[in-house]
Amino acid sequence: MISTLLMGGATGGANAGGGGDMTSFVITMVLIFAVMYFLMIRPQQKRQKELNKFRESLTSGTKVITAGGIYGTIRKVDGNIVYLEVAKDVEIKIDRSMIMRDNSDNIAK
C-alpha cells in the first residue's frame, strides 16, 4: 500500500489523478521528519534531561568537570552558584549550568 502511494496512486501513473506527486512528497517529508526525530531530537532531549537531573543532584564532595574543562571538587552549592575547589585552598565560583559531568573516576588524587 505504501509503495502504491509512493508510486502515485492506485492507478499506477505518476500523474494519474493529478495529486499523486503531492501525496508522495508529503509522505516522504513526514517519513524524513520521523526519522530525524527518533535519531537526532529524541536522544538529545534524553541527554539534556539526564544532565539537568545530574545538576540538580550536585552535593558537596562531588568531583566534576565544567563546560570550560576545569576539573574540581564541589565544596558548596548555594542556589545556582557552585563553589568548586580546583586546587588545595583554591576555590572558584561558577554557575550550576556550567557543570557538565561527574568525572570522579578520571580525576587524579
Coordinates of C-alpha atoms in Angstrom, one line a residue:
M1 CA 0.0 0.0 0.0
I2 CA 2.8 2.4 0.8
S3 CA 4.6 1.6 -2.4
T4 CA 1.3 2.3 -4.2
L5 CA 1.1 5.7 -2.6
L6 CA 4.7 6.5 -3.3
M7 CA 4.2 5.4 -7.0
G8 CA 1.5 8.0 -7.5
G9 CA -1.9 6.5 -6.6
A10 CA -3.9 3.3 -7.2
T11 CA -3.9 3.7 -11.0
G12 CA -0.1 3.4 -11.2
G13 CA 0.7 6.5 -13.1
A14 CA 2.8 9.3 -11.7
N15 CA 0.4 12.0 -12.8
A16 CA -2.8 9.9 -12.6
G17 CA -5.4 11.9 -10.8
G18 CA -3.1 15.0 -10.6
G19 CA -2.4 14.6 -6.9
G20 CA 0.0 11.7 -6.8
D21 CA 3.2 13.7 -6.8
M22 CA 2.0 15.8 -3.9
T23 CA 0.9 12.8 -1.8
S24 CA 4.2 11.1 -2.2
F25 CA 6.0 14.3 -1.4
V26 CA 4.0 14.8 1.8
I27 CA 4.6 11.1 2.8
T28 CA 8.3 11.4 2.1
M29 CA 8.6 14.6 4.2
V30 CA 6.7 13.0 7.1
L31 CA 9.0 10.0 7.0
I32 CA 12.1 12.1 6.9
F33 CA 10.9 14.2 9.9
A34 CA 10.0 11.0 11.8
V35 CA 13.5 9.5 11.2
M36 CA 15.2 12.8 12.2
Y37 CA 13.1 12.9 15.4
F38 CA 13.9 9.4 16.5
L39 CA 17.6 9.5 15.5
M40 CA 18.5 13.1 16.5
I41 CA 16.0 15.1 18.5
R42 CA 14.7 12.5 21.0
P43 CA 18.2 11.2 22.1
Q44 CA 19.3 14.8 22.6
Q45 CA 16.3 15.6 24.7
K46 CA 17.0 12.5 26.8
R47 CA 20.7 13.5 27.3
Q48 CA 19.5 17.0 28.3
K49 CA 17.0 15.6 30.8
E50 CA 19.8 13.4 32.4
L51 CA 22.2 16.4 32.6
N52 CA 19.5 18.5 34.3
K53 CA 18.8 15.7 36.8
F54 CA 22.6 15.4 37.5
R55 CA 22.9 19.2 38.0
E56 CA 20.0 19.1 40.5
S57 CA 21.6 16.3 42.5
L58 CA 25.0 18.1 43.0
T59 CA 26.3 17.8 46.5
S60 CA 29.5 18.7 48.4
G61 CA 32.4 16.4 47.6
T62 CA 31.3 15.5 44.0
K63 CA 34.1 15.6 41.5
V64 CA 33.1 17.3 38.3
I65 CA 34.2 18.9 35.0
T66 CA 32.9 22.3 33.9
A67 CA 32.0 23.4 30.4
G68 CA 35.3 25.1 30.2
G69 CA 37.2 21.9 31.0
I70 CA 38.1 22.7 34.6
Y71 CA 38.3 19.7 36.9
G72 CA 37.4 20.2 40.5
T73 CA 35.5 19.1 43.6
I74 CA 32.3 20.8 44.7
R75 CA 32.7 22.4 48.1
K76 CA 29.3 24.2 48.4
V77 CA 26.1 24.6 46.4
D78 CA 24.2 27.8 47.0
G79 CA 21.2 28.0 44.7
N80 CA 22.6 28.3 41.2
I81 CA 26.1 29.1 42.4
V82 CA 28.6 26.3 42.9
Y83 CA 31.8 26.7 44.8
L84 CA 34.4 24.5 43.1
E85 CA 37.8 23.6 44.6
V86 CA 40.3 23.3 41.8
A87 CA 43.4 23.0 43.9
K88 CA 44.3 22.9 47.5
D89 CA 42.8 26.1 49.1
V90 CA 41.8 27.4 45.6
E91 CA 38.1 27.8 45.2
I92 CA 36.2 29.3 42.3
K93 CA 32.6 30.3 42.0
I94 CA 30.7 29.1 38.9
D95 CA 27.1 28.8 37.7
R96 CA 25.4 25.5 38.2
S97 CA 24.6 25.3 34.5
M98 CA 28.3 25.1 33.6
I99 CA 28.8 21.8 35.4
M100 CA 28.8 19.2 32.6
R101 CA 29.5 15.8 34.2
D102 CA 30.8 13.8 37.0
N103 CA 34.3 12.5 36.3
S104 CA 35.4 11.1 39.6
D105 CA 36.9 8.0 38.0
N106 CA 39.4 10.0 35.9
I107 CA 40.5 12.7 38.3
A108 CA 43.9 12.1 39.8
K109 CA 44.1 12.5 43.6

